[in-house]
Coordinates of C-alpha atoms and ligand atoms in Angstrom, one line a residue:
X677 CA 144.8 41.3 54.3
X678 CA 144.2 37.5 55.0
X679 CA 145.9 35.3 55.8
X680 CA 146.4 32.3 53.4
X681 CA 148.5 29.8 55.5
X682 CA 145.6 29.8 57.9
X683 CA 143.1 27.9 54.7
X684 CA 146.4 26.0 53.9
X685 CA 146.5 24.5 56.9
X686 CA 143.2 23.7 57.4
X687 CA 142.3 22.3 54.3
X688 CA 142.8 18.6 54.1
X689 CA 146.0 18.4 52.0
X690 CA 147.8 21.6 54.1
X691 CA 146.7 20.1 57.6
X692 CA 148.6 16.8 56.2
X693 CA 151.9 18.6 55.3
X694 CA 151.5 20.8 57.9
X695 CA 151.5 18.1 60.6
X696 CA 154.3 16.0 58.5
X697 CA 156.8 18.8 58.2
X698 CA 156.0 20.2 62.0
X699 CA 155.1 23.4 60.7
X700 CA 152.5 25.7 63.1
X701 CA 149.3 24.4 62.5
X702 CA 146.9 27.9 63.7
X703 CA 143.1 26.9 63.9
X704 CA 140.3 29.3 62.3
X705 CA 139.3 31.2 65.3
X706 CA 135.7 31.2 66.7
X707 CA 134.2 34.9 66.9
X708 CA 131.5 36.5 68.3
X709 CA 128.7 36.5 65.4
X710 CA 125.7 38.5 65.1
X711 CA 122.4 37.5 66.7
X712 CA 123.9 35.4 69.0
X713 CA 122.5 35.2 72.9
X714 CA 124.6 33.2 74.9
X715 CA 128.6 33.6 76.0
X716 CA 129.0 30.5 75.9
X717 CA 127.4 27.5 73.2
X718 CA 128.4 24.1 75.1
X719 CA 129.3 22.8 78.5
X720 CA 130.9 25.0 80.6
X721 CA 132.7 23.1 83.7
X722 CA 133.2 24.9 87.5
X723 CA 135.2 24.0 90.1
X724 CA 137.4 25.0 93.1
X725 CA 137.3 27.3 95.9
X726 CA 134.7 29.2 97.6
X727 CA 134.2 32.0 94.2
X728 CA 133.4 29.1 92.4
X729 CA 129.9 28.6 94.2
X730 CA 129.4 32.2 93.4
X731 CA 129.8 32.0 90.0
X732 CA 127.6 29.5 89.9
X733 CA 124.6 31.6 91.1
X734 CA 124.6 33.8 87.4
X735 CA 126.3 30.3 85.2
X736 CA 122.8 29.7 84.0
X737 CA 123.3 33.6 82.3
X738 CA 125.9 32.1 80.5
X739 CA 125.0 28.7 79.0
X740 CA 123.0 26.1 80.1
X741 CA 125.0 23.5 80.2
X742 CA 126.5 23.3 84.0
X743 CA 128.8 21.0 85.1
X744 CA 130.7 20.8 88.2
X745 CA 134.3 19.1 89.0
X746 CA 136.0 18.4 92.1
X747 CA 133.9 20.4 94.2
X748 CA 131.1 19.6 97.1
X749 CA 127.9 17.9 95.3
X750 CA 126.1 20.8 93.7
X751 CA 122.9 21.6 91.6
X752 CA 125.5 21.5 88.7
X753 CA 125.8 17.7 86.9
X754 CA 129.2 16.5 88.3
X755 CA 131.7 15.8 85.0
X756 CA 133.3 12.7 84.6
X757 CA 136.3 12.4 82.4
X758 CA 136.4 10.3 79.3
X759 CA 132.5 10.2 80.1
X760 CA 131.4 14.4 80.0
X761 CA 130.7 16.2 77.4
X762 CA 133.4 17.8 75.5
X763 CA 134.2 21.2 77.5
X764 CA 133.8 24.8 76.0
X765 CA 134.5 27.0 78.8
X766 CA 136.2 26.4 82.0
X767 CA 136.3 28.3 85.4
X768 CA 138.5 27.5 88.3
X769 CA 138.7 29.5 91.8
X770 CA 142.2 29.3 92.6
X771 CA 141.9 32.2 95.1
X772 CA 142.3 30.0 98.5
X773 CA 145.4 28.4 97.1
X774 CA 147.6 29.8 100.2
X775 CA 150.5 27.3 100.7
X776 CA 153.1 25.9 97.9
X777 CA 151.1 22.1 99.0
X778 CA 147.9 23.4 97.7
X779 CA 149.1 24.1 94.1
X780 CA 149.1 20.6 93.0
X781 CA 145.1 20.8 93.0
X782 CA 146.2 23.0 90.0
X783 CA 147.3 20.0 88.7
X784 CA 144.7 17.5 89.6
X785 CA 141.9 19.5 88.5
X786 CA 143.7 20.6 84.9
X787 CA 145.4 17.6 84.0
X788 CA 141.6 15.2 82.9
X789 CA 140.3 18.0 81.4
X790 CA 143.4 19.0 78.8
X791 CA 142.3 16.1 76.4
X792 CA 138.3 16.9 76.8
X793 CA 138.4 20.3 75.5
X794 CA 136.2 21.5 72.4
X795 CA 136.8 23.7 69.8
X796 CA 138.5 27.0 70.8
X797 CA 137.7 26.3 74.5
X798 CA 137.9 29.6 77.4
X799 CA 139.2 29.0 80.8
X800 CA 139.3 31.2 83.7
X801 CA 141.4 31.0 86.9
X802 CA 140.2 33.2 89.8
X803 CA 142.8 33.9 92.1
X804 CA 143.9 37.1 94.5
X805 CA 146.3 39.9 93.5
X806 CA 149.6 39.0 95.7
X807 CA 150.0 41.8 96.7
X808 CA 147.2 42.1 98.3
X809 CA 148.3 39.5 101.1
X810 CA 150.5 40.3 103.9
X811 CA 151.3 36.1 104.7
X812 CA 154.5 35.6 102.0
X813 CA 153.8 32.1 101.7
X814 CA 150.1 32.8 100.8
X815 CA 151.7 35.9 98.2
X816 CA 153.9 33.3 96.5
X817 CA 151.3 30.7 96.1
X818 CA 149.1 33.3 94.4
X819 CA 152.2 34.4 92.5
X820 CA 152.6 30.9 91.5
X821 CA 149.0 31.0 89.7
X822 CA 150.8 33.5 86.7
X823 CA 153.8 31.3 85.7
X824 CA 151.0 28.4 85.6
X825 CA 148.6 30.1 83.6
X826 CA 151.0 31.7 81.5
X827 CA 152.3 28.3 80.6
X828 CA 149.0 26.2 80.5
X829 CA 147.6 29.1 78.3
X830 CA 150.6 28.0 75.9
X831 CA 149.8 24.7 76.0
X832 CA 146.4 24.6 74.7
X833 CA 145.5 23.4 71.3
X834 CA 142.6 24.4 68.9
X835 CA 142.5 27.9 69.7
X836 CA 142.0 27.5 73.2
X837 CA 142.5 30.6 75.9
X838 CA 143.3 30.9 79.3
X839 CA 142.9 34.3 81.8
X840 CA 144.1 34.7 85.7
X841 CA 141.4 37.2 87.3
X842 CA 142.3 38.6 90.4
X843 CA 139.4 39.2 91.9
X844 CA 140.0 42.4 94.7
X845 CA 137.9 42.2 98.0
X846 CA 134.2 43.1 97.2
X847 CA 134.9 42.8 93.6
X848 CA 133.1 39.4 93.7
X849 CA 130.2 40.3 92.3
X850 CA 131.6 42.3 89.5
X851 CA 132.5 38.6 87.9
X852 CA 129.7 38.1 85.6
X853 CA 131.0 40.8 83.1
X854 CA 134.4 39.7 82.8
X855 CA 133.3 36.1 82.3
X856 CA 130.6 37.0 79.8
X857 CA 133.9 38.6 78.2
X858 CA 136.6 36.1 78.7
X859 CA 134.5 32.8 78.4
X860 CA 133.5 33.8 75.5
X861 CA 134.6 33.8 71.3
X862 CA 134.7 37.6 72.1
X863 CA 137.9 37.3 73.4
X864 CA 139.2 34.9 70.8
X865 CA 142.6 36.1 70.4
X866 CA 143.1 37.4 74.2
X867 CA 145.2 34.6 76.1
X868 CA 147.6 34.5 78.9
X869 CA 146.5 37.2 80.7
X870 CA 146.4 38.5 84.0
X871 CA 144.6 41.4 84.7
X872 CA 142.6 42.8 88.2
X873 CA 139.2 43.6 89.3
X874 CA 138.1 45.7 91.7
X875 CA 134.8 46.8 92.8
X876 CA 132.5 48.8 91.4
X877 CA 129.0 50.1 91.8
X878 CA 127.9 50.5 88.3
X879 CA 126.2 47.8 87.0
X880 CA 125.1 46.8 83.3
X881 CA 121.3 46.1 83.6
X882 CA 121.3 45.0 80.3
X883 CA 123.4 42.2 78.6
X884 CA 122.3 42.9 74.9
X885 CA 123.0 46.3 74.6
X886 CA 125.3 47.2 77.5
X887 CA 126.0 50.2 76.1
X888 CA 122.6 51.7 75.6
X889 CA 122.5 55.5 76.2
X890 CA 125.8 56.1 76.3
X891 CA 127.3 58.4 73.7
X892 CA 130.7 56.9 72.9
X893 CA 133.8 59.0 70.7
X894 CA 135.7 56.8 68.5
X895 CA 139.1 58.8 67.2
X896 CA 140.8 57.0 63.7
X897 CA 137.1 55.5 62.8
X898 CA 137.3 55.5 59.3
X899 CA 138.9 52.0 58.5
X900 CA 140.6 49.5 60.3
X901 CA 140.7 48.7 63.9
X902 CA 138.4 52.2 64.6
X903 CA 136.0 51.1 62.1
X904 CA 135.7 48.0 64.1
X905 CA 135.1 49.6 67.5
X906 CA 132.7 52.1 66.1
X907 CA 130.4 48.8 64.8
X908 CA 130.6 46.9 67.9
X909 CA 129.9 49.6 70.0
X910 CA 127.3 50.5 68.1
X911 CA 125.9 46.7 68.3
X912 CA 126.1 47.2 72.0
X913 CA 123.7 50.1 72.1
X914 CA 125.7 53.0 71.8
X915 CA 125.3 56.2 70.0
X916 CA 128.4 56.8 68.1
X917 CA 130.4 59.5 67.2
X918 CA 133.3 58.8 64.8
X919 CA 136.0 60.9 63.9
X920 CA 138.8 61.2 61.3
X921 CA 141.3 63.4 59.1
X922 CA 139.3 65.3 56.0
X923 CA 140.7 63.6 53.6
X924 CA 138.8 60.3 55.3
X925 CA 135.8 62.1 55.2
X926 CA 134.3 60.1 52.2
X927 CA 134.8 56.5 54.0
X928 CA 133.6 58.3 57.7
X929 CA 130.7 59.8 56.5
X930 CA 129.3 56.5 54.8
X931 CA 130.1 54.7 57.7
X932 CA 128.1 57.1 60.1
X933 CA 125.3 56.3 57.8
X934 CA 125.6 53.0 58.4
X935 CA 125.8 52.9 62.0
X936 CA 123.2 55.9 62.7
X937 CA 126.0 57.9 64.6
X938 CA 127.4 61.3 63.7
X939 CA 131.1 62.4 62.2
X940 CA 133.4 64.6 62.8
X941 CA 136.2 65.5 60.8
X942 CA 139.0 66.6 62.6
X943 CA 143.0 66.6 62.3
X944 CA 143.5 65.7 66.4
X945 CA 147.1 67.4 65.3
X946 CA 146.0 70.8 64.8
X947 CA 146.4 73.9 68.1
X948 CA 143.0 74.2 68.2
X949 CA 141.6 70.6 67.9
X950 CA 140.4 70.2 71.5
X951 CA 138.1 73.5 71.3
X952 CA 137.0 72.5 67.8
X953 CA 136.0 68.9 69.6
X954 CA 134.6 70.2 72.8
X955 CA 132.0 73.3 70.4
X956 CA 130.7 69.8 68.5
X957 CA 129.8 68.0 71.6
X958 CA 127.4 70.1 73.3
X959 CA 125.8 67.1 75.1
X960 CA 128.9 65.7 76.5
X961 CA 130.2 62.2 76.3
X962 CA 130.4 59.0 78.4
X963 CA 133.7 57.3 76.1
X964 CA 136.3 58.2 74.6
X965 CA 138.7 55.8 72.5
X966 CA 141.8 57.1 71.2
X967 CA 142.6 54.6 68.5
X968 CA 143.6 57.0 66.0
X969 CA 147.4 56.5 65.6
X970 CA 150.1 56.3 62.7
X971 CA 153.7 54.7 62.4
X972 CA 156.8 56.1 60.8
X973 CA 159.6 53.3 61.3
X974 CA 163.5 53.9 61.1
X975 CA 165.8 52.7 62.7
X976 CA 166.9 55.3 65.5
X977 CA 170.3 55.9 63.4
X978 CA 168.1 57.1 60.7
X979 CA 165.3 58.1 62.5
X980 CA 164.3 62.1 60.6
X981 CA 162.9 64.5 63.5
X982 CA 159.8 65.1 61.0
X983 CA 159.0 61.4 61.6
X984 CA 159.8 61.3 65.4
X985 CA 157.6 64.5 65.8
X986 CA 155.0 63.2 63.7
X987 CA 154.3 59.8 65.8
X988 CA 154.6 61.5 69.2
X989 CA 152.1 64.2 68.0
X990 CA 149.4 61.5 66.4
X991 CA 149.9 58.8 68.9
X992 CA 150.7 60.2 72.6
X993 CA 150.3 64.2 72.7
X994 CA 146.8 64.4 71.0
X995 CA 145.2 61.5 73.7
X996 CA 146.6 63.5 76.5
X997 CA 145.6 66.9 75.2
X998 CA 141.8 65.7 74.3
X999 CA 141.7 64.0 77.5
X1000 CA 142.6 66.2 79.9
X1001 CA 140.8 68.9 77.8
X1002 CA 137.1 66.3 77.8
X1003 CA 137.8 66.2 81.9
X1004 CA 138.2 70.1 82.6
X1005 CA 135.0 70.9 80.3
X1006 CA 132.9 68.2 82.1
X1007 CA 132.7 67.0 77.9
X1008 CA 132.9 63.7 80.0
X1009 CA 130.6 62.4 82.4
X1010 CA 131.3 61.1 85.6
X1011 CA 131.3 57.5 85.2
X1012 CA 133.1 57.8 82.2
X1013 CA 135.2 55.4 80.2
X1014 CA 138.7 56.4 78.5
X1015 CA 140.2 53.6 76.3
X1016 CA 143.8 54.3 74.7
X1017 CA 145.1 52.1 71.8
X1018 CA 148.3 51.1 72.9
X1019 CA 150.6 48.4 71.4
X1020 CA 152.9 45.5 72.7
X1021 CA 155.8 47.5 70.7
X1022 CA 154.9 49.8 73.5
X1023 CA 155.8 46.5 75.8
X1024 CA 158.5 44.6 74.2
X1025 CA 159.9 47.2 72.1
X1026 CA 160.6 46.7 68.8
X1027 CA 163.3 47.2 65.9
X1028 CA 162.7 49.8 63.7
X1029 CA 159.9 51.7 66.3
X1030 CA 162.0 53.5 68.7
X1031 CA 159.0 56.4 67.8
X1032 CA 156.0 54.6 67.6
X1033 CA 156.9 52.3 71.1
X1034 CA 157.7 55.1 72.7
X1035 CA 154.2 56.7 72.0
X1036 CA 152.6 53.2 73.1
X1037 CA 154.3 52.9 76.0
X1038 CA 153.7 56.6 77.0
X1039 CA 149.9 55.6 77.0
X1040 CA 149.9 52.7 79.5
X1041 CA 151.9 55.3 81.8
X1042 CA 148.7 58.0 80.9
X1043 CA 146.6 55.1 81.9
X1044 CA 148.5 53.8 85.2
X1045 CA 148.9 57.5 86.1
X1046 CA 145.1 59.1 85.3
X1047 CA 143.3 55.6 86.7
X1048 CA 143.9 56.3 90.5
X1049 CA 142.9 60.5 90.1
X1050 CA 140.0 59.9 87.9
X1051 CA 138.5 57.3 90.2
X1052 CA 136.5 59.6 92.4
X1053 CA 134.7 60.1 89.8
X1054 CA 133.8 56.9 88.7
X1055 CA 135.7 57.3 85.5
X1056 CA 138.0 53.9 84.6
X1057 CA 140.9 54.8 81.7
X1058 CA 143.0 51.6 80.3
X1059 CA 145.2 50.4 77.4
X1060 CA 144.5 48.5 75.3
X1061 CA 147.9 46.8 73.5
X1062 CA 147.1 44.9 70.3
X1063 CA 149.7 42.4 68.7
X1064 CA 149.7 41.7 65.0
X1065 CA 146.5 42.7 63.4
X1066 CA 145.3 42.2 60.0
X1067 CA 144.7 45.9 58.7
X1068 CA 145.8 48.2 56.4
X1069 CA 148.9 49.1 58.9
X1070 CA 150.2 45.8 59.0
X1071 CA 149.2 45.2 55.1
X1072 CA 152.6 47.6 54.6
X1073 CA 154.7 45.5 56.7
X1074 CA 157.2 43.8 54.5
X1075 CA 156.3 39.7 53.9
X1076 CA 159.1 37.8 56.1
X1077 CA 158.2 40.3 59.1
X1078 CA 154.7 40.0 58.7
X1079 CA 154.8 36.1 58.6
X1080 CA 157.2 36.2 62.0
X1081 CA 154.4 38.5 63.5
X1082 CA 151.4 36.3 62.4
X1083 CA 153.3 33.1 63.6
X1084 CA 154.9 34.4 66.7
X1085 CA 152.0 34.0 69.3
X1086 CA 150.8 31.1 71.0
X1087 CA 147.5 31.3 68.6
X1088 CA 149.7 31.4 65.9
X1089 CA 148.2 33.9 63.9
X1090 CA 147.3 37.4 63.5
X1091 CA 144.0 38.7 65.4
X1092 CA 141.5 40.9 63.4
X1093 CA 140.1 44.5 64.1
X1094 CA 137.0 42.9 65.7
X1095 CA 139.1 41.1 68.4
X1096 CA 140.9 44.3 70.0
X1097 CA 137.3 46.0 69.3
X1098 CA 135.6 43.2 71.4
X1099 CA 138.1 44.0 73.9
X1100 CA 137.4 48.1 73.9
X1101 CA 133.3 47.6 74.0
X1102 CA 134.2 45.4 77.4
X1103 CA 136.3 47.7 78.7
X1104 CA 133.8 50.7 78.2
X1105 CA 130.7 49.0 79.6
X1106 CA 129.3 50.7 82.8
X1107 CA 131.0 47.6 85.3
X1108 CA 134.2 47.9 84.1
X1109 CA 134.6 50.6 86.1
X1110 CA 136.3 47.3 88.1
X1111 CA 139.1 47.8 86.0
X1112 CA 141.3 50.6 85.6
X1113 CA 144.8 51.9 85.2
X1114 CA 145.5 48.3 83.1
X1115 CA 146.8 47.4 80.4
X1116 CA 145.3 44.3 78.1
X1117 CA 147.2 42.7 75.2
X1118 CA 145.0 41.5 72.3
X1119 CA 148.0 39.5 70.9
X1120 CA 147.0 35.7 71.0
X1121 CA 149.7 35.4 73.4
X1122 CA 152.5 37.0 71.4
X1123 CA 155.9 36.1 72.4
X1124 CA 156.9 39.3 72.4
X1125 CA 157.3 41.8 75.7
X1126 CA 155.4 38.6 77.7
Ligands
NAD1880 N1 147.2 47.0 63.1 C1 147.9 46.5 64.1 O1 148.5 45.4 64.1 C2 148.1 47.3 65.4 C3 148.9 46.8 66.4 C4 149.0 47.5 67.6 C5 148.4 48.7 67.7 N2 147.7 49.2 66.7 C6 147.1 50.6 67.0 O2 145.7 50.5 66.7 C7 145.2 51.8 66.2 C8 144.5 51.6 64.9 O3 145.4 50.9 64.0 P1 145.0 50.5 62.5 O4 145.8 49.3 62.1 O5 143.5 50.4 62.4 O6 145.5 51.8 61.7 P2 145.0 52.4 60.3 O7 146.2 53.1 59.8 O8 144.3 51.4 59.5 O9 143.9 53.5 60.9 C9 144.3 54.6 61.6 C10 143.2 55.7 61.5 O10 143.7 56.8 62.2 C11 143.4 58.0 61.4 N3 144.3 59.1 61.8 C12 145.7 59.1 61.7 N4 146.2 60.3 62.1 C13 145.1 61.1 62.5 C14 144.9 62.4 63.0 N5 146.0 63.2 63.2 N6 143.7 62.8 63.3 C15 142.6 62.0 63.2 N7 142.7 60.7 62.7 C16 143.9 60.3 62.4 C17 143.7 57.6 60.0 O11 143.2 58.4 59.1 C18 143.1 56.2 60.0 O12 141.8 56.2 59.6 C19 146.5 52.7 66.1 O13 146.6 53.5 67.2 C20 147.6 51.6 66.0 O14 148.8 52.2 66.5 C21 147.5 48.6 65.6

């Protein structure tokens, strides 16, 4: 469903009323769009600690347009404000930030550049993970980091975004794939988050189809949000294999035309479903994303067992089941990649979705659980917890809710299938094996659970 208010209030007239009556004014995101090469199209700005020099060794991967700030003289053009170019992409090494004094170069280095940024700019902070450092004062500083990007990331305009990566020892050079990620309009409605790296040993070796030769398993692919996934991993290189109930089969099939990959049709409900999975994937698998998932709300005083059973079943016993049945059959490779499509109802709760949070919070603990067992073998298994997304599912939500949904995020708006897709191809390319046990909100920084 789309959203109007969005045209309204970028059309000439609406962006005048808009502004008059101090009404949210949401900008047209920039996405990803086909054929393009480059994360980032415009100046992209470095500066601060010692990480920063490293990113700078792969920046010309990324765009090339380099500019440094506030650092030693480097091969990078040094940026001058009110003189550089407008900035599209900004990444700061906050990581030897160890002492409450230090935090005001948060300040010096942010402050000139909030009035210089383009269009729907990205910025990165790199820092460490807290707990991670035995000196307290050093843990607070880093600490200090979150509550400053949470709040900067709210107070950009124009559809800018703001991440805090904290980059593990030796994780350093697993940067370039999160960056390509985060600094780019692939993660145009991912903001104010913090999320952890560690390292890894599988690299992509190439950027354009990262996920060439692998054969990935998308449950729920029929419309929405699975459709989505299926198509960009396909984009990415991989072979696809798309699932669904029967009564789908019509919109699955043609789909699996489209994207060369194969169907299955499959209730992932039914006794015998992980057998019936396991006989149809002879050659194994290297991902698996469980995005196929339903909702029945009531309120918990009228909440029927049928519907209870129903969303548990769908959303949180079938993931586990498949799961733990694809890891006992070797049905997937080592090195393996297991997304689960949680929600922030699974965070924040929600009224109405005692059911349906449950389930999603019940896959974040799958994730945090499975993440440090399955590491051994290389496999990485994450959430992934979408806000309001524009899809059939949230076409049935009645108009005052879905309007407080849309509006209630720092983007002010609702993201679209492609974003949390954007987000799952990431998460299942060979060097995310960096991150595991996570999970990360596609919610444009929705105010709720943050
Ligand atoms: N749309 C949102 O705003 C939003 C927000 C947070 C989380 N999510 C989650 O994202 C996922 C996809 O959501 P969507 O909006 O695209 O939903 P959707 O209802 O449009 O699509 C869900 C798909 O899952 C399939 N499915 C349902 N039960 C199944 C079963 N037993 N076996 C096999 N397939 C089954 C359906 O046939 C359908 O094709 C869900 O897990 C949902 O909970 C969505």
């Amino acid at each position: 469903m789309s959203d109007r208010y969005i045209d309204f209030a970028n059309s000439s007239i609406g962006h005048r009323l808009v502004g008059a009556l101090g009404l949210p004014a949401p900008t047209r995101l920039e996405r990803w769009q086909a054929g393009r090469l480059r994360p980032v199209e415009g100046a992209l700005l470095i500066g601060g600690g010692p990480l920063a020099k490293h990113v700078s060794t792969f920046a010309n991967r990324l765009t090339d347009a380099i500019y440094s700030y506030g650092t030693e003289p480097s091969r990078a053009t040094a940026w001058i404000p009110g003189h550089g170019p407008k900035l599209k992409a900004v990444v700061f090494d906050a990581s030897d930030l160890l002492h409450t004094d230090q935090l005001k170069q948060l300040r010096e280095f942010f402050q000139p550049l909030m009035k210089n940024l383009d269009h729907c700019a990205h910025l990165v902070i790199l820092g460490r993970d807290p707990q991670s450092l035995s000196d307290p004062f050093a843990a607070s500083a880093q600490r200090a980091l979150e509550g400053f990007s949470r709040s900067l990331a709210k107070e950009l305009r124009s559809g800018g975004t703001l991440q805090l990566i904290h980059v593990g020892e030796g994780a350093e050079s697993q940067l370039e794939g999160p960056l390509r990620f985060f600094l780019s309009p692939k993660s145009a409605f991912v903001s104010g988050q913090v999320i952890r790296l560690n390292p890894c040993s599988t690299p992509v070796s190439d950027w354009t189809r990262p996920l060439a030769g692998r054969k990935a398993l998308v449950t729920g692919a029929a419309r929405g949000i699975g459709a989505a996934i299926a198509e960009t991993l396909a984009r990415d290189g991989a072979d696809i294999i798309l699932l669904d109930v029967p009564p789908a089969r019509t919109d699955l099939d043609a789909l699996a035309a489209r994207l060369g990959g194969r169907s299955i049709t499959l209730d992932i409900c039914t006794e015998d479903a992980a057998a019936q999975l396991i006989e149809q994937l002879p050659d194994g698998l290297d991902i698996v994303v469980h995005n196929a998932g339903i909702t029945r709300d009531k309120t918990l005083a009228n909440m029927t067992p049928e519907y209870w059973d129903a969303v548990l079943a769908v959303n949180l016993n079938a993931p586990q089941v498949l799961t733990k049945a694809l890891l006992d059959s070797g049905t997937l490779h080592d090195n393996g990649r297991v997304v689960l499509l949680a929600s922030i109802s699974g965070i924040a709760g929600n009224r109405g979705q005692t059911n349906y949070a449950a389930s999603k919070a019940g896959l974040i603990g799958l994730a945090q659980a499975w993440a440090p067992l399955l590491q051994k073998r290389g496999i990485s298994i994450n959430a992934v917890a979408p806000g309001f997304i524009e899809t059939q599912m949230t076409a049935h939500i009645p108009f005052g809710l879905r309007e407080a949904g849309r509006r209630m995020s720092a983007l002010g708006q609702g993201g679209l299938p492609q974003d949390v897709a954007e987000a799952v191809a990431w998460l299942v390319q060979p060097g995310t094996g960096a991150f595991t046990g996570q999970a990360l909100r596609v919610c444009g920084q929705s105010v709720l659970g943050a």
